[in-house]
Coordinates of C-alpha atoms and ligand atoms in Angstrom, one line a residue:
M102 CA 6.3 -29.4 -34.8
A103 CA 3.9 -30.7 -32.0
I104 CA 2.5 -28.4 -29.7
I105 CA 2.8 -30.2 -25.5
G106 CA 0.2 -29.7 -22.8
I107 CA 2.3 -29.4 -19.4
D108 CA -0.3 -29.3 -16.3
L109 CA 2.6 -27.7 -13.9
G110 CA 1.0 -29.1 -10.4
T111 CA 2.1 -28.0 -7.0
T112 CA 2.9 -31.3 -6.5
N113 CA 3.1 -33.2 -9.8
S114 CA 3.3 -31.8 -13.4
L115 CA 1.9 -33.9 -16.3
V116 CA 2.6 -33.6 -20.2
S117 CA 0.2 -34.2 -22.7
V118 CA -0.3 -33.9 -26.6
Y119 CA -2.6 -34.4 -29.1
R120 CA -2.0 -36.9 -31.7
N121 CA -3.6 -39.4 -34.1
G122 CA -7.2 -37.9 -32.8
N123 CA -6.5 -39.0 -29.4
V124 CA -5.1 -37.1 -26.4
E125 CA -1.7 -39.3 -24.7
I126 CA 0.0 -38.6 -21.4
I127 CA 4.0 -38.7 -21.7
K128 CA 5.1 -41.4 -20.0
N129 CA 9.0 -40.4 -18.5
I130 CA 12.2 -42.3 -18.3
L131 CA 10.4 -44.1 -15.3
E132 CA 7.6 -45.2 -16.8
E133 CA 5.4 -42.5 -14.9
N134 CA 3.2 -40.1 -16.1
Y135 CA 3.7 -37.6 -13.7
I136 CA 7.2 -35.8 -12.8
P137 CA 7.0 -34.9 -9.0
S138 CA 7.5 -30.8 -8.8
A139 CA 10.5 -31.0 -7.0
V140 CA 14.3 -29.8 -7.3
A141 CA 17.1 -30.3 -5.6
I142 CA 21.5 -30.5 -5.3
D143 CA 23.3 -33.6 -4.5
E144 CA 26.6 -33.8 -2.8
D145 CA 28.1 -33.9 -6.2
E146 CA 26.8 -30.4 -6.8
R147 CA 24.2 -31.5 -9.9
I148 CA 20.8 -30.6 -10.0
L149 CA 18.1 -33.2 -10.1
V150 CA 14.6 -32.9 -10.6
G151 CA 11.7 -34.9 -10.3
K152 CA 11.5 -37.9 -8.5
P153 CA 15.3 -38.2 -7.3
A154 CA 14.8 -35.0 -5.8
R155 CA 11.6 -36.1 -4.3
E156 CA 13.2 -38.7 -2.8
R157 CA 16.2 -37.0 -1.5
I158 CA 14.0 -34.6 0.8
Y159 CA 13.1 -36.3 3.7
R160 CA 16.8 -36.9 4.3
Y161 CA 18.0 -33.7 3.0
P162 CA 15.0 -31.2 3.4
E163 CA 17.4 -28.1 3.0
D164 CA 18.9 -29.3 -0.2
C165 CA 15.4 -29.3 -2.1
A166 CA 12.5 -27.4 -3.1
I167 CA 8.8 -28.7 -3.3
E168 CA 5.9 -26.7 -3.6
F169 CA 7.3 -23.5 -5.3
K170 CA 4.4 -23.5 -7.2
R171 CA 2.4 -21.6 -4.4
Q172 CA 5.5 -18.1 -4.2
M173 CA 5.2 -18.2 -8.0
G174 CA 5.2 -14.8 -9.2
S175 CA 7.3 -14.1 -5.9
I176 CA 10.6 -12.0 -5.7
D177 CA 11.8 -13.9 -2.5
R178 CA 14.6 -16.7 -3.4
I179 CA 14.2 -20.0 -2.4
T180 CA 17.5 -21.5 -1.3
I181 CA 18.6 -25.4 -1.9
G182 CA 22.2 -26.1 -0.5
N183 CA 24.0 -22.7 -1.4
K184 CA 21.9 -21.9 -4.5
H185 CA 19.2 -19.2 -4.0
Y186 CA 16.6 -19.1 -7.1
L187 CA 13.4 -17.2 -8.0
P188 CA 10.0 -19.6 -8.1
E189 CA 9.8 -19.5 -11.8
E190 CA 13.3 -20.5 -12.0
L191 CA 12.8 -23.5 -10.1
S192 CA 9.3 -24.5 -12.1
A193 CA 11.3 -23.7 -15.0
F194 CA 13.5 -26.5 -14.3
V195 CA 10.5 -28.8 -14.0
L196 CA 9.2 -27.5 -17.3
K197 CA 12.4 -28.2 -19.2
K198 CA 12.1 -32.1 -17.6
C199 CA 9.0 -31.5 -19.2
K200 CA 9.8 -30.8 -22.6
E201 CA 13.1 -32.9 -22.6
E202 CA 10.3 -36.2 -21.8
A203 CA 7.8 -35.1 -24.2
E204 CA 10.9 -34.5 -27.1
I205 CA 12.0 -38.2 -26.4
Y206 CA 8.6 -39.2 -26.2
L207 CA 7.6 -38.0 -29.3
N208 CA 11.2 -38.2 -31.5
E209 CA 11.5 -34.7 -32.2
E210 CA 12.1 -30.7 -31.1
V211 CA 9.6 -29.2 -28.6
T212 CA 9.7 -25.2 -28.3
E213 CA 5.6 -24.7 -27.9
A214 CA 3.2 -25.5 -24.9
V215 CA 0.1 -25.1 -23.2
I216 CA 0.7 -24.7 -19.4
S217 CA -2.3 -24.6 -17.3
V218 CA -2.4 -22.7 -13.5
P219 CA -4.9 -22.6 -11.2
A220 CA -7.9 -20.1 -11.9
Y221 CA -7.1 -18.1 -9.1
F222 CA -3.5 -16.9 -10.0
D223 CA -3.6 -13.5 -10.7
N224 CA -1.6 -11.2 -13.2
Q225 CA 1.9 -11.7 -11.5
Q226 CA 1.8 -15.6 -11.2
R227 CA 0.3 -16.0 -14.8
E228 CA 3.3 -13.8 -15.9
A229 CA 5.8 -15.4 -13.9
T230 CA 4.7 -19.3 -15.2
K231 CA 5.1 -17.7 -19.1
R232 CA 8.7 -16.8 -17.8
A233 CA 9.5 -20.3 -16.5
A234 CA 8.6 -21.4 -19.7
K235 CA 10.9 -18.8 -21.2
I236 CA 13.3 -20.0 -19.3
A237 CA 13.1 -23.6 -20.2
G238 CA 13.1 -22.9 -23.8
L239 CA 9.1 -23.2 -24.4
V240 CA 7.1 -20.6 -26.0
C241 CA 3.8 -20.6 -24.1
N242 CA 1.2 -19.3 -26.1
R243 CA -1.5 -19.8 -23.9
I244 CA -2.4 -20.2 -20.1
I245 CA -5.4 -22.0 -19.4
N246 CA -6.9 -22.0 -16.3
E247 CA -6.7 -25.5 -14.6
P248 CA -10.2 -26.0 -14.6
S249 CA -11.6 -25.2 -17.5
A250 CA -9.2 -28.2 -18.9
A251 CA -10.5 -30.4 -16.9
A252 CA -14.2 -29.4 -18.0
L253 CA -13.1 -30.1 -21.3
A254 CA -11.6 -33.3 -20.5
H255 CA -15.0 -34.1 -19.0
R256 CA -17.1 -33.0 -21.8
M257 CA -14.4 -35.0 -24.8
K258 CA -14.6 -38.0 -22.6
M259 CA -17.8 -38.4 -22.0
G260 CA -18.5 -37.4 -25.5
I261 CA -21.5 -35.5 -24.2
E262 CA -23.6 -33.6 -26.3
E263 CA -26.6 -31.8 -24.4
E264 CA -26.0 -28.5 -21.9
Q265 CA -24.3 -29.1 -19.4
Y266 CA -23.5 -27.0 -15.7
I267 CA -21.1 -28.6 -14.0
I268 CA -19.0 -27.8 -10.7
V269 CA -15.5 -28.7 -10.9
I270 CA -14.0 -29.1 -7.9
D271 CA -9.9 -29.5 -8.3
F272 CA -8.3 -30.0 -4.9
G273 CA -4.8 -30.5 -5.5
G274 CA -1.2 -30.8 -3.1
G275 CA -1.4 -26.8 -2.2
T276 CA -4.2 -25.4 -3.8
L277 CA -8.4 -25.6 -4.2
D278 CA -9.9 -24.7 -7.5
V279 CA -13.8 -23.9 -8.1
S280 CA -15.9 -23.2 -11.0
L281 CA -19.0 -23.9 -12.5
V282 CA -18.5 -24.3 -16.3
D283 CA -21.2 -23.9 -18.5
C284 CA -21.1 -26.4 -21.6
F285 CA -23.6 -25.5 -24.6
E286 CA -24.0 -26.5 -27.7
N287 CA -19.9 -25.8 -28.8
I288 CA -19.3 -24.1 -26.4
V289 CA -17.4 -24.4 -22.8
E290 CA -18.0 -21.3 -20.9
I291 CA -16.5 -20.8 -17.2
A292 CA -19.6 -19.0 -15.5
A293 CA -17.5 -18.1 -12.4
V294 CA -14.3 -19.2 -10.3
S295 CA -13.3 -18.9 -7.3
G296 CA -10.9 -20.7 -5.1
N297 CA -7.7 -20.8 -2.0
N298 CA -4.5 -21.3 -3.0
K299 CA -3.1 -22.2 0.4
L300 CA -5.4 -25.0 0.7
G301 CA -4.9 -28.1 -0.5
G302 CA -3.7 -31.9 0.2
K303 CA -0.7 -30.4 2.3
N304 CA -2.7 -29.3 4.9
F305 CA -4.2 -32.5 5.5
D306 CA -0.8 -33.9 6.1
E307 CA 0.0 -31.2 8.5
Q308 CA -3.3 -31.7 10.6
I309 CA -2.2 -35.2 10.8
A310 CA 1.3 -34.8 11.6
K311 CA 0.0 -32.3 14.2
E312 CA -2.3 -35.1 15.7
F313 CA 0.3 -37.5 15.8
I314 CA 2.8 -34.8 17.3
R315 CA 0.3 -33.9 19.8
E316 CA -0.8 -37.6 20.6
N317 CA 2.4 -39.0 21.2
Q318 CA 3.4 -35.8 23.4
L319 CA 6.2 -35.2 21.2
E320 CA 7.9 -31.4 21.0
E321 CA 7.1 -29.6 17.8
E322 CA 10.3 -27.7 18.9
S323 CA 12.7 -30.4 19.6
L324 CA 11.6 -32.0 16.1
S325 CA 14.6 -31.4 13.8
P326 CA 14.0 -30.4 10.3
E327 CA 14.2 -34.3 9.0
E328 CA 11.8 -35.2 11.9
Y329 CA 9.5 -33.4 10.9
S330 CA 9.6 -34.0 7.4
L331 CA 9.9 -37.6 8.4
I332 CA 6.8 -37.3 10.2
I333 CA 5.3 -35.2 7.5
R334 CA 5.7 -38.1 4.7
K335 CA 4.3 -40.7 7.3
A336 CA 1.2 -38.6 7.8
E337 CA 0.6 -38.3 3.7
E338 CA 1.5 -41.9 3.5
T339 CA -1.3 -42.6 6.4
K340 CA -3.5 -40.2 4.5
I341 CA -3.1 -42.4 1.6
A342 CA -3.1 -45.9 2.8
L343 CA -6.4 -44.8 4.6
G344 CA -8.5 -45.0 1.2
G345 CA -11.7 -46.4 2.2
N346 CA -10.9 -48.3 5.1
E347 CA -12.0 -47.8 7.9
Q348 CA -8.7 -47.3 9.7
V349 CA -5.2 -47.4 9.4
T350 CA -2.1 -47.2 11.5
M351 CA 0.3 -44.3 11.3
R352 CA 4.0 -45.2 12.3
C353 CA 7.1 -43.0 12.8
K354 CA 10.1 -44.2 14.2
L355 CA 12.1 -41.1 15.6
K356 CA 15.2 -41.2 17.6
D357 CA 14.8 -45.5 17.1
K358 CA 12.2 -44.9 19.1
L359 CA 8.5 -46.5 17.1
Y360 CA 5.8 -43.5 17.3
T361 CA 2.2 -45.4 16.5
M362 CA -1.7 -43.3 16.1
V363 CA -4.2 -45.3 14.9
I364 CA -6.2 -43.2 12.3
T365 CA -10.2 -43.8 11.5
Q366 CA -12.3 -41.7 9.0
E367 CA -14.0 -40.2 11.9
K368 CA -10.7 -39.3 13.8
L369 CA -9.4 -37.5 10.4
L370 CA -12.8 -35.9 9.7
S371 CA -12.9 -34.5 12.9
I372 CA -8.9 -33.3 12.8
T373 CA -9.5 -32.0 9.4
G374 CA -13.3 -30.5 9.8
N375 CA -11.7 -26.7 9.4
L376 CA -10.6 -27.9 6.2
L377 CA -13.8 -29.3 4.6
A378 CA -15.4 -25.8 6.0
A379 CA -13.1 -23.9 3.6
L380 CA -14.0 -25.9 0.6
K381 CA -17.1 -25.4 1.7
E382 CA -16.9 -22.1 1.8
V383 CA -14.9 -21.2 -1.5
M384 CA -17.9 -24.0 -3.0
V385 CA -20.6 -21.1 -2.0
R386 CA -18.8 -18.2 -3.2
V387 CA -18.7 -19.7 -6.5
I388 CA -22.5 -20.4 -6.8
R389 CA -23.0 -17.4 -5.3
D390 CA -21.4 -15.7 -8.0
A391 CA -22.7 -17.2 -10.5
G392 CA -26.3 -17.3 -9.2
C393 CA -28.0 -20.4 -10.0
T394 CA -28.8 -22.9 -7.4
I395 CA -27.8 -26.6 -6.4
D396 CA -30.6 -28.0 -8.3
E397 CA -29.2 -26.3 -11.6
I398 CA -25.9 -28.0 -11.5
T399 CA -26.3 -31.1 -13.6
D400 CA -22.5 -32.3 -13.1
I401 CA -20.5 -32.7 -10.2
L402 CA -16.5 -33.1 -11.2
P403 CA -14.1 -34.2 -8.6
A404 CA -10.3 -33.4 -9.4
G405 CA -7.2 -33.4 -8.0
G406 CA -6.0 -35.7 -5.5
C407 CA -7.6 -34.9 -2.5
C408 CA -11.1 -35.5 -3.4
R409 CA -10.1 -39.3 -3.7
L410 CA -10.2 -38.9 0.4
Q411 CA -13.5 -40.8 1.4
I412 CA -14.0 -38.0 3.8
V413 CA -14.2 -35.1 1.0
Q414 CA -16.3 -37.5 -1.1
N415 CA -18.5 -38.1 1.4
Y416 CA -18.8 -34.0 2.4
L417 CA -19.5 -33.5 -1.6
K418 CA -22.1 -36.1 -1.7
E419 CA -23.9 -34.3 1.8
L420 CA -23.8 -31.0 0.3
F421 CA -24.8 -31.4 -3.0
K422 CA -27.4 -34.1 -1.6
R423 CA -26.3 -36.7 -4.4
E424 CA -24.3 -39.2 -5.6
I425 CA -20.5 -38.1 -7.0
A426 CA -18.9 -40.2 -9.2
V427 CA -15.0 -40.1 -8.8
S428 CA -13.4 -41.4 -11.9
D429 CA -9.9 -42.9 -11.8
D430 CA -8.0 -40.5 -14.0
I431 CA -9.4 -37.2 -11.4
Q432 CA -5.4 -36.3 -11.4
E433 CA -5.1 -36.3 -14.7
L434 CA -8.4 -34.4 -16.5
V435 CA -6.3 -31.4 -16.3
V436 CA -3.6 -31.9 -18.6
K437 CA -6.4 -34.4 -20.8
G438 CA -8.6 -31.4 -20.9
L439 CA -5.1 -29.2 -22.4
G440 CA -4.5 -32.0 -24.7
Y441 CA -8.1 -31.8 -26.5
Y442 CA -7.2 -27.8 -25.8
I443 CA -4.2 -28.3 -28.4
G444 CA -6.0 -30.5 -31.1
I445 CA -9.0 -27.8 -30.9
M446 CA -6.2 -25.0 -31.4
E447 CA -4.7 -27.0 -34.1
Q448 CA -7.9 -27.8 -35.8
K449 CA -7.9 -31.4 -35.9
E450 CA -10.3 -33.2 -37.4
G451 CA -13.4 -33.7 -35.4
M452 CA -12.2 -31.1 -32.7
K453 CA -13.5 -28.2 -34.8
G454 CA -14.8 -25.2 -33.6
I455 CA -15.4 -26.0 -30.1
L456 CA -15.3 -22.7 -28.4
V457 CA -13.2 -22.3 -24.6
T458 CA -13.5 -19.6 -22.8
D459 CA -12.4 -18.0 -19.7
V460 CA -13.2 -15.4 -16.8
C461 CA -11.4 -13.4 -14.9
P462 CA -10.9 -14.3 -11.4
F463 CA -10.8 -10.9 -9.9
S464 CA -12.0 -7.6 -10.2
L465 CA -10.1 -5.0 -11.8
G466 CA -10.0 -0.8 -11.5
V467 CA -8.7 1.7 -10.1
N468 CA -8.3 4.4 -7.1
T469 CA -7.4 7.6 -8.9
A470 CA -5.1 10.6 -7.0
G471 CA -6.8 13.7 -8.0
V472 CA -10.2 12.0 -9.4
S473 CA -12.5 10.6 -6.2
I474 CA -11.6 12.5 -2.3
N475 CA -11.7 8.8 -1.1
D476 CA -10.0 5.8 -1.1
V477 CA -12.9 3.9 -3.1
M478 CA -12.0 1.3 -5.8
S479 CA -13.8 2.0 -9.2
I480 CA -14.4 -1.3 -11.1
I481 CA -13.7 -0.8 -14.1
I482 CA -13.7 -4.7 -15.2
P483 CA -15.6 -6.8 -12.1
R484 CA -15.0 -10.2 -11.4
N485 CA -16.0 -13.3 -13.6
S486 CA -16.1 -11.1 -17.0
T487 CA -15.8 -13.5 -19.9
L488 CA -12.4 -12.9 -21.8
P489 CA -11.5 -11.2 -23.7
K490 CA -12.9 -8.1 -22.0
Q491 CA -12.4 -4.7 -22.9
A492 CA -14.1 -1.8 -21.0
S493 CA -13.0 1.8 -20.3
K494 CA -14.4 4.8 -18.2
E495 CA -14.3 8.5 -18.2
Y496 CA -12.9 10.2 -15.3
V497 CA -12.4 14.0 -14.4
P498 CA -10.4 15.6 -12.1
V499 CA -11.5 17.0 -8.8
S500 CA -9.8 20.1 -7.7
E501 CA -9.7 23.1 -10.3
G502 CA -5.8 23.4 -12.1
Q503 CA -4.9 20.1 -11.8
K504 CA -2.3 19.3 -13.9
E505 CA -2.2 15.5 -14.3
I506 CA -3.8 12.4 -12.9
V507 CA -2.5 9.5 -11.3
F508 CA -4.3 6.2 -11.8
S509 CA -3.4 3.5 -8.6
I510 CA -4.0 -0.1 -10.4
Y511 CA -5.7 -2.1 -8.4
Q512 CA -7.0 -6.2 -8.4
G513 CA -9.3 -7.5 -5.9
E514 CA -12.4 -7.3 -4.2
N515 CA -12.3 -4.8 -1.7
Y516 CA -14.3 -1.6 -1.0
Y517 CA -11.4 0.2 -0.4
A518 CA -8.6 0.3 -2.9
E519 CA -6.1 0.4 -0.3
E520 CA -6.9 -3.0 0.6
N521 CA -7.1 -4.8 -2.8
K522 CA -3.7 -5.6 -4.8
K523 CA -1.7 -2.4 -6.5
L524 CA -0.2 -3.6 -9.7
G525 CA 1.2 -0.7 -10.5
E526 CA 0.3 3.0 -11.7
M527 CA -0.2 5.3 -14.5
R528 CA 0.1 9.3 -14.9
I529 CA -1.4 11.5 -17.9
E530 CA -1.5 15.0 -18.1
L531 CA -4.6 17.5 -18.1
S532 CA -4.9 20.4 -21.1
P533 CA -5.4 23.3 -18.7
K534 CA -8.5 24.2 -20.0
T535 CA -11.9 23.5 -19.4
E536 CA -13.3 21.1 -17.7
E537 CA -14.9 19.3 -20.5
S538 CA -11.7 18.9 -21.7
Q539 CA -10.3 17.7 -18.8
K540 CA -12.0 14.0 -19.5
V541 CA -10.0 10.9 -19.0
L542 CA -10.7 8.2 -20.9
T543 CA -9.3 4.5 -19.3
T544 CA -9.7 1.7 -21.0
F545 CA -8.3 -1.8 -19.5
S546 CA -8.0 -4.7 -21.9
Y547 CA -8.0 -8.1 -20.2
D548 CA -6.9 -11.1 -22.4
I549 CA -7.4 -14.1 -22.4
N550 CA -3.8 -15.1 -20.5
G551 CA -4.8 -13.0 -18.0
I552 CA -2.9 -9.7 -19.0
L553 CA -4.1 -6.7 -18.0
C554 CA -3.2 -3.4 -21.2
V555 CA -4.6 -0.3 -19.8
E556 CA -4.5 2.5 -21.8
V557 CA -5.0 6.3 -20.5
K558 CA -6.6 8.9 -23.0
N559 CA -6.9 12.9 -22.0
S560 CA -9.1 15.0 -24.5
Q561 CA -6.0 16.2 -26.8
G562 CA -6.2 13.1 -27.8
I563 CA -2.5 12.0 -25.5
K564 CA -2.2 8.2 -25.2
K565 CA -0.5 6.3 -22.4
K566 CA -0.2 2.7 -22.6
K567 CA 1.4 -0.1 -19.7
Q568 CA 1.3 -3.7 -19.4
F569 CA 0.8 -5.2 -16.3
L570 CA 3.1 -7.7 -15.1
G571 CA 3.3 -6.6 -11.6
T572 CA 6.4 -6.9 -9.1
G573 CA 6.9 -10.4 -10.4
N574 CA 9.5 -9.0 -13.3
V575 CA 12.6 -9.7 -11.6
S576 CA 13.6 -11.8 -14.3
S577 CA 16.1 -14.2 -14.0
N578 CA 19.8 -13.1 -14.7
K579 CA 21.6 -16.2 -14.5
N580 CA 21.4 -19.7 -16.8
I581 CA 20.2 -21.9 -14.6
F582 CA 21.2 -24.6 -17.5
E583 CA 24.3 -23.9 -16.9
E584 CA 24.6 -26.3 -13.5
K585 CA 25.7 -29.6 -13.3
Y586 CA 22.7 -32.0 -14.1
L587 CA 22.7 -35.5 -13.4
P588 CA 21.8 -37.3 -16.2
R589 CA 19.3 -38.8 -17.6
E590 CA 19.6 -42.4 -17.7
L591 CA 21.1 -42.2 -14.1
E592 CA 17.5 -40.9 -12.8
E593 CA 15.7 -44.0 -12.6
Y594 CA 19.0 -45.5 -10.8
T595 CA 19.3 -42.5 -8.5
A596 CA 15.4 -42.4 -7.7
I597 CA 15.5 -46.0 -6.1
H598 CA 18.7 -45.3 -4.3
E599 CA 17.3 -42.9 -2.2
R600 CA 13.9 -44.5 -1.8
L601 CA 16.7 -47.3 -0.4
Q602 CA 18.3 -44.5 1.6
N603 CA 14.8 -43.6 3.0
L604 CA 14.0 -47.3 3.6
F605 CA 16.9 -48.0 5.7
A606 CA 17.0 -45.0 7.8
E607 CA 13.6 -46.1 9.5
A608 CA 14.4 -49.9 9.0
N609 CA 15.1 -52.2 12.1
E610 CA 18.7 -54.5 11.8
W611 CA 16.9 -57.2 10.6
N612 CA 15.4 -55.4 8.1
R613 CA 18.3 -53.6 7.2
E614 CA 20.4 -56.5 6.1
S615 CA 18.2 -56.7 3.2
I616 CA 18.0 -53.7 1.6
L617 CA 22.0 -53.0 2.1
K618 CA 22.1 -56.1 -0.1
W619 CA 19.8 -54.2 -2.6
L620 CA 21.9 -50.6 -2.2
M621 CA 24.6 -52.4 -3.2
S622 CA 23.0 -53.9 -6.5
I623 CA 21.6 -50.7 -7.3
E624 CA 25.1 -49.0 -6.9
Y625 CA 26.8 -52.0 -9.0
A626 CA 24.4 -52.0 -12.0
K627 CA 24.6 -48.1 -11.8
E628 CA 28.6 -48.8 -12.8
Y629 CA 28.3 -51.6 -14.6
E630 CA 28.1 -51.4 -17.9
G631 CA 25.8 -54.0 -19.3
Y632 CA 22.6 -52.8 -20.8
V633 CA 20.5 -55.6 -20.6
E634 CA 21.8 -57.0 -17.2
N635 CA 21.0 -53.4 -16.0
I636 CA 17.4 -53.7 -16.5
K637 CA 17.1 -57.1 -14.6
I638 CA 19.0 -55.7 -11.5
L639 CA 16.9 -52.6 -11.7
R640 CA 13.4 -54.6 -12.0
N641 CA 14.4 -57.1 -9.6
V642 CA 15.4 -54.3 -7.0
K643 CA 12.1 -52.5 -8.1
R644 CA 10.1 -55.7 -6.9
C645 CA 12.0 -56.1 -3.7
I646 CA 11.2 -52.5 -2.8
R647 CA 7.4 -52.8 -3.4
E648 CA 6.7 -56.2 -1.8
Y649 CA 8.6 -54.9 1.3
E650 CA 7.0 -51.8 1.2
E651 CA 3.9 -53.9 1.0
Y652 CA 4.7 -56.0 4.0
I653 CA 5.8 -53.2 6.3
N654 CA 2.6 -50.6 5.6
G655 CA 0.3 -54.0 6.1
E656 CA 2.4 -55.3 9.6
D657 CA -0.2 -54.3 12.3
I658 CA 1.8 -54.8 15.7
F659 CA -1.5 -54.4 17.2
S660 CA -3.6 -57.1 15.3
Ligands
LIG804 P1 -1.8 -30.6 -7.4 O1 -2.6 -30.7 -9.1 O2 -1.6 -30.4 -6.8 O3 -0.1 -30.9 -8.0 P2 -2.7 -33.3 -7.4 O4 -3.8 -33.4 -8.0 O5 -1.6 -34.6 -8.1 O6 -1.9 -32.3 -6.9 O7 -2.8 -33.8 -6.1 C1 -2.0 -34.1 -5.0 C2 -2.7 -34.4 -3.5 O8 -3.5 -35.3 -3.8 C3 -1.1 -34.9 -2.5 O9 -1.4 -34.0 -1.7 C4 -1.5 -36.2 -2.2 O10 -1.0 -36.6 -1.0 C5 -2.9 -36.5 -2.3 N1 -3.4 -37.6 -3.0 C6 -3.3 -38.5 -3.9 N2 -3.2 -39.7 -3.7 C7 -4.4 -39.9 -2.9 C8 -5.4 -40.5 -2.7 N3 -5.4 -42.2 -2.9 N4 -6.0 -40.4 -1.2 C9 -5.9 -39.0 -0.5 N5 -4.9 -38.0 -1.0 C10 -4.2 -38.1 -2.4
LIG805 MG1 -3.5 -30.0 -10.1

C-alpha cells in the first residue's frame, strides 16, 4: 500500500507519492495540484473543503475557516456557521480530502502518510497534527520539518553529489521557516532552524489593505466583515499581479463605489519594510545559531509563495550579495521532498541509504521546585540538537527532609523558566536517607517526531515516565465525518458557481448580464445528467471566466 506525503499548508495543501522511481504530485478533481486549506458550510449545511470553501469566504466569511494551521494545538474552537471545531478537526477535513484524492489517483486505499510541519512547530502543534491525521483515517508515521523536505527536494532534483550548505527560506502564507541544511555524502542534516509562525503572505495582504483603506480615507471600523474580506482578497490579487511589473492598480468596489490605489514595487517596499526586517531577524538568528558566515552558505533556496515577490527576492539578493535562483516549483518543493523521503523510507531503488536527520527547534529543560532556589531554566536538551536526542542530568533537593521533587518541564529560550512554555509536571518521592541517596536522574528523550518523553529515577530505582503531549490533547469527541458533505462530483461546479457569484457581486450592470448567463448554464449543467454535455459547458464557462478576469484585471482606467 502506498504511503502519501502531505504538505499541510496554511494556505494550500499538496499531496505526493513516490512511484516508478519518481515523485508524483497528485492532481485533484479540479485538475489542480493543490487543495486550498479551507473549510466552509453552505446553505444546505453541507461541509465544503478546498476550493469551493475558499471561494465562498468572500461572501460568507462567517461560514468559512482558513489559516487554522496557525492555531494548531490550541483548544479554542473555531466557529463556522453554527458549528464549532478544533483547529485539528478542521485540518482533518483537509487531510481527509488529501487522502480521498490520493485514493482515486492511485486507485487503492491509503492509510499511511508522512506530513510536514513548520520547523518551529512545538510539541503540542506536532501532536495536534498527528491527531488530525488520525481523525482523517491516516496513520502519520513521521512528521517532517518542511525545510528538511525542501532541501531534500533541491538536492535530489539537482542530482548534487558534492557537499552543500543550504539556507532554506520557506516563506508561505502564514509562516516563515528558515533553516540551514548541511548536505554531505549521503546525509541531509539540519544544522539550525528558526522561524516566525506569525509571518507570511497574509501579512503583506493586510499591509496593502491597510494602505488602501488609508489612501481612500475609508474607516476600518465601519467596514462590514464582507467588505473587509473583499479588500483583503483584492490586496492579495494585487500583490500577485504586481509580480515583476513596475506598477499595478488595485481596484475594489464597495457599496457601489469604485476605490483604487496604484501600487509600485517601491510603495510595496515602503509599506512592508517591517516584514522584510522580520524576515532578516529570523535569518540572522539561524546563521548565528549555526555559527557560520554568509560565505560558507553554498545555496540559497527560496521556497513558499512569498518568495515570488520581487521585493523579497531583491532583499535576499542584497543581503546575501549574490544572484538568487527562483525555480518555478517553489511552492511544491516541500511536497516533492516528502515524496523523496517516502522513497527513502520504502528503500526504493536508487534511494537507499540517504539519511535525513533533524534538529530540535527549541531548548527543553526543567525548573525544579525544591532543587534550585531561583526560577532559572535548567536546560537538558539544547536547541538545535540533532534528533533523536537523549540527555540526562542529576538533581538533588535543596532542603533537608524534603519528601519529593516536583519537576516542571519547559520549552523555550528564556533565562527564567516561567517565561518559557510549560509542558507539564512530574513528581518523584525521595528516600529519606542520606544526601547521596537522594539524587534524581532526569532523562529527556526527544524523538524524530518531536515527541518528548521524560523519565525521572530516584536512587532507589523507582522510575516514572511520561510523554508530553501538551494541552492540545483535548481530542475531538465527535465524528466530524458524520456531517453532510458536498459530493466530490459537484465540487467543480460549486467552485465555479461560487466564483461566478463573487464576480457578479463586483461587476457593473453591463458585465453582470454575461455573468448571469454563465451562472445559469452552470446551474443547468449541475442538474443535467449528460456527462459529455456537462464537460463541454464546464470547459466553456471556465474559458469565459478566464477571459473575463484577464480583461478586468488588465483594464487600467487611468491609462
Ligand atoms: P503555505 O505553505 O503557507 O500554505 P504557500 O507557500 O503556498 O503557502 O504560499 C502562499 C502565499 O504565497 C500566499 O500568501 C499567496 O498570496 C502568496 N503567493 C502565491 N503566489 C504568489 C506570487 N506570484 N507573488 C507573490 N505572492 C504569492
Ligand atoms: Mg508551505
